[in-house]
Amino acid sequence: MRTVEGGRVPIRMWADPDSIEDAALGQLRNASNLPWIHGVAVMPDVHYGKGATVGSVLAMRDAVSPAAVGVDIGCGMSAVRTSLTAADLPDDLGRLRRRIESAVPVGFAMHETPVNPDRVPGTGGWDDFWARFAELHPDVQSLRERARRQIGSLGGGNHFIEVCLEQGGEDAGRVWLMLHSGSRGIGNELAKRHIDAARGLPHNADLPDPDLAVFVADTPEMAAYRGDLFWAQEYAARNRATMVALVQSALAEVVPGTRFDEPISCHHNYVAEETFDGVDVLVTRKGAIRAGSGEMGIIPGSMGTGSYIVRGLGNPESFRSASHGAGRRMSRRKAKKTFSADDLAAQTAGVECRKDGAVVDEIPSAYKDIDAVIRAQRDLVEVVAQLKQVVCVKG
Ligand code: 5GP
Ligand code: MN
Ligand code: MN
């Protein structure tokens, strides 16, 4: 870990400062100068993001910046170890992929036949969950409808569902399911409203970047944000749990008798109330996971390079956090200009997945080297399993 001094608190870096874009460094400096700041930790997958970098952790006293959570509140990963090994999978992985694609609605669109979560085994408490949203937004029927229609759906972009094989070790060939998704349109809508609301507050008038605006404790704006935030985080967790159940059923249809361990689930865009050195802080992890001692986490690489299941080492220096992925090395626009569908096909050889021009921005070369990112955080997490996908369903 290196530190960069100069702000109210040092910036603790698990990334090479020379490899970080100037714009991202500027954002980290802005964060380290906030009056409420208690600490800043920078993960090896860091890159520029709106208002605050992706791949960073901010700990603040009595304040929270909604842009430092990100617009997909509660976005994160789930993973499940199955009873299968590679030999149990069908030769025709296309069939398995199509089965998953018909079990889970994917893409940005509103879905014709929404998932009814009441019928999905393993999840419950929906009535109370929807009632809590109705209490937060009594007048806005349309928001409630949207939230209900999109539960159990993947979303677009880099949200994905994968069937993976464990690499090396005693359990080589073990089949895992993995899934990346968040709080869909409803979380995005709520996040944007609050980011806009924060910009207009007088205590944010002198910020160098208006997008880093914060809510402060004991204000109605903070109370409204917290209500929506914690509800949307639960929505994201429920969304992933619903899809995990659907994907498990899809796999069990293709390979009858498949059994599943308890899923691992971790948010990587969220807020938690935690205590460090006796100080109560609001910790925002934007493109970062919690890596408390013994806590399981998931660090995905890209659609062609596989992923890691990790266990946290509880290092307080990073505010018990680790990276959320490999992180982008190239913007979506640049990736589309630089690479072709043929390049994508070459980089995803052996993976049953989309290889058309519309997903070229997700090409593995657009992401950092996941193995290097894992090596850079050896004092934050230990590797439990290395996975490589054989099926990848993109949103
Ligand atoms: P984000 O949450 O910032 O959108 O992305 C999470 C991380 O997932 C990225 O930094 C990248 O390393 C990883 N990733 C993106 N697409 C895929 C994919 O299709 N499969 C896997 N295994 N990882 C991916
Ligand atoms: Mn997301
Ligand atoms: Mn995400």
Coordinates of C-alpha atoms and ligand atoms in Angstrom, one line a residue:
M1 CA 0.0 0.0 0.0
R2 CA 1.2 3.5 -0.8
T3 CA -0.1 6.8 0.5
V4 CA -0.6 10.1 -1.2
E5 CA -0.6 13.0 1.2
G6 CA -2.0 16.5 0.6
G7 CA -5.7 16.3 1.5
R8 CA -7.3 16.3 5.0
V9 CA -6.6 12.6 5.1
P10 CA -3.9 10.5 3.2
I11 CA -5.2 8.6 0.2
R12 CA -4.3 4.9 0.7
M13 CA -3.6 3.2 -2.6
W14 CA -3.5 -0.4 -3.7
A15 CA -3.1 0.9 -7.3
D16 CA 0.0 2.3 -8.9
P17 CA -0.5 6.1 -8.7
D18 CA 1.3 6.5 -12.1
S19 CA -1.2 4.2 -13.8
I20 CA -4.2 6.2 -12.6
E21 CA -5.7 8.8 -15.0
D22 CA -5.3 12.4 -14.0
A23 CA -9.1 12.9 -13.8
A24 CA -9.4 10.0 -11.4
L25 CA -6.5 11.3 -9.2
G26 CA -8.3 14.6 -9.1
Q27 CA -11.5 13.0 -7.9
L28 CA -9.6 11.2 -5.2
R29 CA -8.0 14.5 -4.1
N30 CA -11.4 16.1 -4.0
A31 CA -12.7 13.3 -1.8
S32 CA -9.7 13.5 0.5
N33 CA -10.5 17.2 1.1
L34 CA -14.2 16.8 2.0
P35 CA -14.8 18.3 5.5
W36 CA -16.5 15.1 6.7
I37 CA -13.9 12.7 5.4
H38 CA -12.3 10.1 7.7
G39 CA -10.5 8.1 5.1
V40 CA -10.0 7.2 1.4
A41 CA -8.8 3.8 0.1
V42 CA -8.2 3.1 -3.5
M43 CA -8.4 -0.4 -5.0
P44 CA -6.3 -1.8 -7.8
D45 CA -9.2 -1.7 -10.2
V46 CA -9.7 2.1 -9.8
H47 CA -10.9 4.3 -12.7
Y48 CA -12.7 7.5 -13.3
G49 CA -16.5 7.6 -12.5
K50 CA -19.1 10.3 -12.3
G51 CA -18.5 12.4 -9.1
A52 CA -16.3 9.7 -7.5
T53 CA -13.9 7.0 -8.8
V54 CA -15.0 3.5 -9.4
G55 CA -12.8 1.2 -7.3
S56 CA -12.6 3.3 -4.2
V57 CA -13.9 3.5 -0.6
L58 CA -14.8 6.6 1.3
A59 CA -15.3 6.6 5.0
M60 CA -17.1 9.8 6.3
R61 CA -18.4 11.0 9.6
D62 CA -22.0 12.1 9.6
A63 CA -22.1 12.5 5.8
V64 CA -22.6 10.4 2.6
S65 CA -22.1 11.3 -1.0
P66 CA -24.7 9.6 -3.2
A67 CA -22.4 9.8 -6.2
A68 CA -19.8 7.8 -4.2
V69 CA -22.2 4.9 -4.2
G70 CA -22.9 5.0 -7.9
V71 CA -26.1 5.0 -9.9
D72 CA -26.7 1.2 -9.6
I73 CA -27.3 1.1 -5.9
G74 CA -26.6 -2.4 -4.5
C75 CA -25.0 -3.6 -7.7
G76 CA -22.9 -6.7 -6.9
M77 CA -22.2 -10.4 -7.4
S78 CA -23.6 -13.7 -6.3
A79 CA -21.9 -17.1 -6.7
V80 CA -23.0 -20.6 -6.0
R81 CA -20.9 -23.8 -5.8
T82 CA -22.8 -26.8 -7.3
S83 CA -22.5 -30.5 -6.8
L84 CA -21.5 -30.9 -10.5
T85 CA -18.1 -31.2 -12.2
A86 CA -17.3 -30.4 -15.8
A87 CA -18.1 -34.0 -17.0
D88 CA -21.7 -33.6 -15.8
L89 CA -22.4 -30.6 -18.1
P90 CA -24.0 -31.3 -21.5
D91 CA -21.7 -31.3 -24.5
D92 CA -24.1 -28.7 -26.1
L93 CA -23.6 -25.7 -23.8
G94 CA -25.8 -23.7 -26.1
R95 CA -28.7 -25.5 -24.8
L96 CA -27.8 -24.6 -21.2
R97 CA -27.3 -21.0 -22.2
R98 CA -30.7 -20.8 -23.9
R99 CA -32.3 -22.4 -20.9
I100 CA -30.8 -19.7 -18.6
E101 CA -31.8 -17.0 -21.1
S102 CA -35.4 -18.1 -21.1
A103 CA -35.4 -18.4 -17.3
V104 CA -34.1 -14.9 -16.5
P105 CA -35.2 -11.8 -18.4
V106 CA -32.1 -10.0 -19.7
G107 CA -31.4 -6.6 -21.3
F108 CA -32.5 -3.0 -20.6
A109 CA -36.1 -3.3 -21.9
M110 CA -39.1 -3.6 -19.7
H111 CA -40.0 -7.3 -19.8
E112 CA -43.3 -8.6 -21.2
T113 CA -43.7 -11.3 -18.7
P114 CA -42.1 -10.2 -15.4
V115 CA -40.9 -12.7 -12.8
N116 CA -43.4 -13.3 -10.0
P117 CA -41.1 -13.5 -7.0
D118 CA -43.8 -15.0 -4.8
R119 CA -43.4 -18.1 -6.9
V120 CA -39.6 -18.3 -6.7
P121 CA -38.5 -20.7 -4.0
G122 CA -36.0 -19.6 -1.4
T123 CA -37.1 -15.9 -1.2
G124 CA -39.8 -14.5 1.0
G125 CA -41.1 -11.4 2.8
W126 CA -42.2 -9.7 -0.4
D127 CA -45.4 -8.2 1.0
D128 CA -43.5 -6.4 3.7
F129 CA -40.8 -5.3 1.3
W130 CA -43.2 -3.7 -1.2
A131 CA -45.2 -2.1 1.7
R132 CA -42.0 -0.4 2.9
F133 CA -41.5 1.1 -0.6
A134 CA -45.1 2.3 -0.6
E135 CA -44.4 4.0 2.7
L136 CA -41.4 5.8 1.2
H137 CA -43.2 6.9 -1.9
P138 CA -46.9 6.8 -1.2
D139 CA -47.8 9.0 -4.2
V140 CA -45.8 7.3 -7.0
Q141 CA -47.6 4.3 -8.3
S142 CA -45.4 4.2 -11.4
L143 CA -42.2 3.7 -9.4
R144 CA -43.8 0.8 -7.5
E145 CA -44.9 -0.8 -10.8
R146 CA -41.5 -0.5 -12.2
A147 CA -39.8 -2.0 -9.2
R148 CA -42.2 -5.0 -9.3
R149 CA -41.9 -5.6 -13.0
Q150 CA -38.1 -5.6 -13.0
I151 CA -37.4 -7.8 -10.0
G152 CA -35.6 -11.0 -11.0
S153 CA -34.3 -9.4 -14.2
L154 CA -30.6 -9.0 -15.1
G155 CA -30.3 -5.6 -16.8
G156 CA -28.0 -4.7 -19.7
G157 CA -24.4 -3.8 -20.2
N158 CA -21.9 -5.8 -18.2
H159 CA -24.4 -7.5 -16.0
F160 CA -24.0 -11.2 -16.6
I161 CA -24.8 -14.8 -15.6
E162 CA -22.1 -17.4 -15.9
V163 CA -21.5 -21.1 -15.6
C164 CA -17.9 -21.5 -14.5
L165 CA -15.4 -24.2 -13.8
E166 CA -13.0 -24.1 -10.9
Q167 CA -9.3 -24.0 -12.0
G168 CA -6.6 -26.0 -10.3
G169 CA -6.5 -27.3 -6.7
E170 CA -8.3 -30.2 -5.2
D171 CA -11.7 -29.1 -6.5
A172 CA -10.6 -28.5 -10.2
G173 CA -13.5 -28.8 -12.6
R174 CA -16.1 -28.0 -10.0
V175 CA -19.1 -26.1 -11.6
W176 CA -20.1 -22.8 -10.1
L177 CA -22.8 -20.3 -11.1
M178 CA -22.1 -16.6 -11.0
L179 CA -24.2 -13.6 -11.5
H180 CA -23.7 -9.8 -11.6
S181 CA -26.7 -7.4 -11.2
G182 CA -28.1 -4.6 -9.1
S183 CA -31.2 -2.6 -8.4
R184 CA -32.3 -2.2 -12.1
G185 CA -34.2 0.9 -13.2
I186 CA -35.7 1.7 -9.8
G187 CA -32.3 1.9 -8.1
N188 CA -31.0 4.1 -10.9
E189 CA -34.0 6.4 -10.7
L190 CA -33.7 6.8 -7.0
A191 CA -29.9 7.3 -7.1
K192 CA -30.2 10.1 -9.8
R193 CA -32.9 11.9 -7.9
H194 CA -30.7 12.0 -4.8
I195 CA -27.6 13.0 -6.6
D196 CA -29.5 15.9 -8.1
A197 CA -31.0 16.8 -4.8
A198 CA -27.6 16.9 -3.1
R199 CA -26.2 19.2 -5.7
G200 CA -28.6 21.9 -4.7
L201 CA -27.8 21.9 -0.9
P202 CA -26.1 25.1 0.4
H203 CA -23.3 23.2 2.3
N204 CA -22.2 21.8 -1.1
A205 CA -21.8 25.2 -2.8
D206 CA -18.0 25.4 -2.5
L207 CA -17.2 21.8 -3.6
P208 CA -14.6 21.6 -6.5
D209 CA -16.9 19.0 -8.2
P210 CA -20.6 19.5 -7.7
D211 CA -21.2 15.8 -8.4
L212 CA -19.4 14.9 -5.2
A213 CA -22.2 16.7 -3.2
V214 CA -23.0 15.1 0.2
F215 CA -26.0 14.7 2.5
V216 CA -25.2 15.5 6.2
A217 CA -26.6 13.8 9.3
D218 CA -29.9 15.0 10.9
T219 CA -31.4 16.6 7.8
P220 CA -34.6 15.6 6.0
E221 CA -32.6 15.1 2.8
M222 CA -30.3 12.6 4.6
A223 CA -33.3 10.8 6.0
A224 CA -34.9 10.5 2.6
Y225 CA -31.7 9.3 1.0
R226 CA -31.2 6.7 3.7
G227 CA -34.7 5.3 3.3
D228 CA -34.3 4.9 -0.4
L229 CA -30.7 3.7 -0.2
F230 CA -31.2 0.9 2.2
W231 CA -34.4 -0.2 0.5
A232 CA -32.7 -0.2 -2.9
Q233 CA -29.7 -2.2 -1.5
E234 CA -32.2 -4.8 -0.3
Y235 CA -33.9 -4.7 -3.7
A236 CA -30.6 -5.5 -5.3
A237 CA -29.9 -8.4 -2.9
R238 CA -33.4 -9.8 -3.5
N239 CA -33.0 -9.3 -7.2
R240 CA -29.9 -11.4 -7.3
A241 CA -31.3 -14.1 -4.9
T242 CA -34.4 -14.4 -7.2
M243 CA -32.2 -14.8 -10.3
V244 CA -29.9 -17.3 -8.5
A245 CA -33.0 -19.4 -7.7
L246 CA -34.1 -19.2 -11.4
V247 CA -30.7 -20.1 -12.7
Q248 CA -30.4 -23.0 -10.3
S249 CA -33.8 -24.4 -11.5
A250 CA -32.6 -23.9 -15.1
L251 CA -29.4 -25.9 -14.5
A252 CA -31.3 -28.6 -12.5
E253 CA -33.6 -29.0 -15.5
V254 CA -30.7 -29.6 -17.8
V255 CA -28.8 -31.8 -15.3
P256 CA -31.4 -33.4 -13.0
G257 CA -30.3 -33.9 -9.4
T258 CA -27.9 -30.9 -9.2
R259 CA -27.4 -29.6 -5.7
F260 CA -26.3 -26.2 -4.6
D261 CA -24.3 -24.7 -1.7
E262 CA -25.6 -21.5 0.1
P263 CA -25.0 -18.6 -2.3
I264 CA -22.3 -16.1 -1.6
S265 CA -23.5 -12.5 -2.3
C266 CA -21.7 -9.2 -2.1
H267 CA -22.7 -5.7 -3.0
H268 CA -20.0 -3.6 -4.7
N269 CA -21.9 -0.2 -4.9
Y270 CA -23.3 0.5 -1.4
V271 CA -23.2 2.2 2.0
A272 CA -22.6 0.5 5.3
E273 CA -22.4 1.9 8.9
E274 CA -19.1 0.7 10.3
T275 CA -16.7 1.6 13.1
F276 CA -12.9 2.1 12.7
D277 CA -10.6 3.1 15.6
G278 CA -13.7 3.8 17.6
V279 CA -15.1 6.2 15.1
D280 CA -18.6 5.6 13.6
V281 CA -18.5 6.2 9.9
L282 CA -20.6 5.8 6.8
V283 CA -18.5 3.7 4.4
T284 CA -19.3 4.0 0.7
R285 CA -17.9 1.3 -1.5
K286 CA -18.2 2.3 -5.2
G287 CA -16.7 -0.6 -7.1
A288 CA -15.3 -2.2 -4.0
I289 CA -16.4 -5.1 -1.8
R290 CA -16.3 -5.6 1.9
A291 CA -13.4 -7.9 2.9
G292 CA -13.9 -8.3 6.6
S293 CA -12.0 -11.1 8.3
G294 CA -13.3 -14.5 6.9
E295 CA -15.9 -12.8 4.8
M296 CA -16.5 -14.3 1.4
G297 CA -16.3 -12.1 -1.7
I298 CA -16.4 -12.3 -5.5
I299 CA -14.0 -10.6 -7.8
P300 CA -14.9 -11.0 -11.5
G301 CA -12.5 -10.5 -14.4
S302 CA -14.1 -10.2 -17.8
M303 CA -16.2 -12.3 -20.1
G304 CA -13.1 -14.2 -21.3
T305 CA -10.7 -14.3 -18.4
G306 CA -12.6 -15.7 -15.5
S307 CA -12.9 -14.6 -11.9
Y308 CA -12.0 -15.2 -8.3
I309 CA -13.8 -16.3 -5.1
V310 CA -11.9 -14.6 -2.2
R311 CA -11.9 -14.5 1.6
G312 CA -11.4 -11.2 3.3
L313 CA -8.4 -10.7 5.6
G314 CA -10.1 -7.9 7.6
N315 CA -7.4 -5.3 6.9
P316 CA -8.5 -2.0 8.5
E317 CA -6.2 0.0 6.3
S318 CA -8.5 -0.5 3.3
F319 CA -11.5 0.0 5.6
R320 CA -11.8 -3.8 5.3
S321 CA -12.4 -3.6 1.5
A322 CA -11.1 -5.1 -1.7
S323 CA -11.6 -4.6 -5.4
H324 CA -14.9 -5.4 -7.1
G325 CA -13.4 -6.7 -10.4
A326 CA -10.6 -6.1 -12.8
G327 CA -11.8 -2.7 -13.6
R328 CA -12.0 -1.0 -17.0
R329 CA -8.8 0.0 -18.7
M330 CA -10.6 1.5 -21.7
S331 CA -13.9 3.4 -22.0
R332 CA -16.8 1.6 -23.8
R333 CA -16.4 4.1 -26.7
K334 CA -12.7 3.5 -27.1
A335 CA -13.2 -0.3 -26.9
K336 CA -15.8 -0.2 -29.7
K337 CA -13.4 1.9 -31.9
T338 CA -10.4 -0.3 -31.2
F339 CA -11.8 -3.8 -31.4
S340 CA -14.0 -5.8 -33.8
A341 CA -16.4 -8.7 -33.4
D342 CA -13.6 -11.0 -34.7
D343 CA -11.4 -9.8 -31.8
L344 CA -14.1 -10.5 -29.4
A345 CA -14.6 -14.0 -30.8
A346 CA -10.9 -14.7 -30.5
Q347 CA -10.8 -13.4 -26.9
T348 CA -13.8 -15.5 -25.8
A349 CA -12.8 -18.7 -27.5
G350 CA -14.3 -21.7 -25.6
V351 CA -16.9 -19.5 -24.0
E352 CA -20.6 -20.1 -25.0
C353 CA -21.6 -16.4 -25.2
R354 CA -22.7 -13.6 -27.5
K355 CA -19.9 -12.5 -29.9
D356 CA -21.6 -9.8 -31.9
G357 CA -20.7 -6.2 -32.4
A358 CA -23.1 -4.9 -29.8
V359 CA -21.0 -6.4 -27.0
V360 CA -17.5 -5.5 -28.3
D361 CA -17.3 -2.9 -25.5
E362 CA -17.2 -5.8 -23.1
I363 CA -14.2 -7.4 -24.7
P364 CA -11.6 -8.8 -22.2
S365 CA -8.9 -6.3 -23.5
A366 CA -11.1 -3.4 -22.3
Y367 CA -10.5 -4.6 -18.7
K368 CA -7.3 -4.7 -16.6
D369 CA -5.5 -7.9 -16.0
I370 CA -7.5 -9.7 -13.3
D371 CA -4.5 -11.7 -12.1
A372 CA -2.4 -8.6 -11.6
V373 CA -5.3 -6.9 -9.7
I374 CA -5.6 -9.9 -7.4
R375 CA -1.8 -9.9 -6.7
A376 CA -2.0 -6.2 -5.9
Q377 CA -4.3 -6.9 -2.9
R378 CA -2.7 -9.9 -1.2
D379 CA -2.9 -8.1 2.1
L380 CA -6.7 -7.6 1.6
V381 CA -8.0 -11.0 0.5
E382 CA -6.9 -14.5 0.0
V383 CA -8.0 -16.6 -3.0
V384 CA -10.4 -19.4 -2.3
A385 CA -11.1 -20.5 -5.9
Q386 CA -10.2 -19.3 -9.4
L387 CA -13.0 -19.7 -11.9
K388 CA -13.2 -19.7 -15.7
Q389 CA -16.5 -19.4 -17.4
V390 CA -17.8 -21.8 -20.1
V391 CA -21.1 -20.0 -20.5
C392 CA -21.6 -16.2 -20.2
V393 CA -25.0 -14.6 -20.6
K394 CA -24.7 -10.9 -21.1
G395 CA -27.4 -8.4 -20.4
Ligands
5GP1 P1 -19.0 -2.9 -12.8 O1 -19.7 -3.3 -11.6 O2 -18.0 -1.8 -12.5 O3 -19.8 -2.5 -13.9 O4 -18.1 -4.2 -13.3 C1 -17.7 -5.2 -12.4 C2 -16.5 -6.0 -13.0 O5 -16.9 -7.2 -13.6 C3 -15.7 -5.3 -14.0 O6 -14.7 -4.5 -13.5 C4 -15.0 -6.5 -14.7 O7 -13.7 -6.8 -14.2 C5 -16.0 -7.6 -14.5 N1 -16.7 -8.1 -15.7 C6 -17.3 -7.4 -16.6 N2 -18.0 -8.2 -17.5 C7 -17.7 -9.5 -17.1 C8 -18.2 -10.7 -17.6 O8 -18.9 -10.9 -18.5 N3 -17.7 -11.8 -16.9 C9 -16.9 -11.7 -15.8 N4 -16.6 -12.9 -15.1 N5 -16.5 -10.5 -15.3 C10 -16.9 -9.4 -15.9
MN2 MN -24.6 -2.6 -12.1
MN3 MN -21.5 -3.8 -10.8

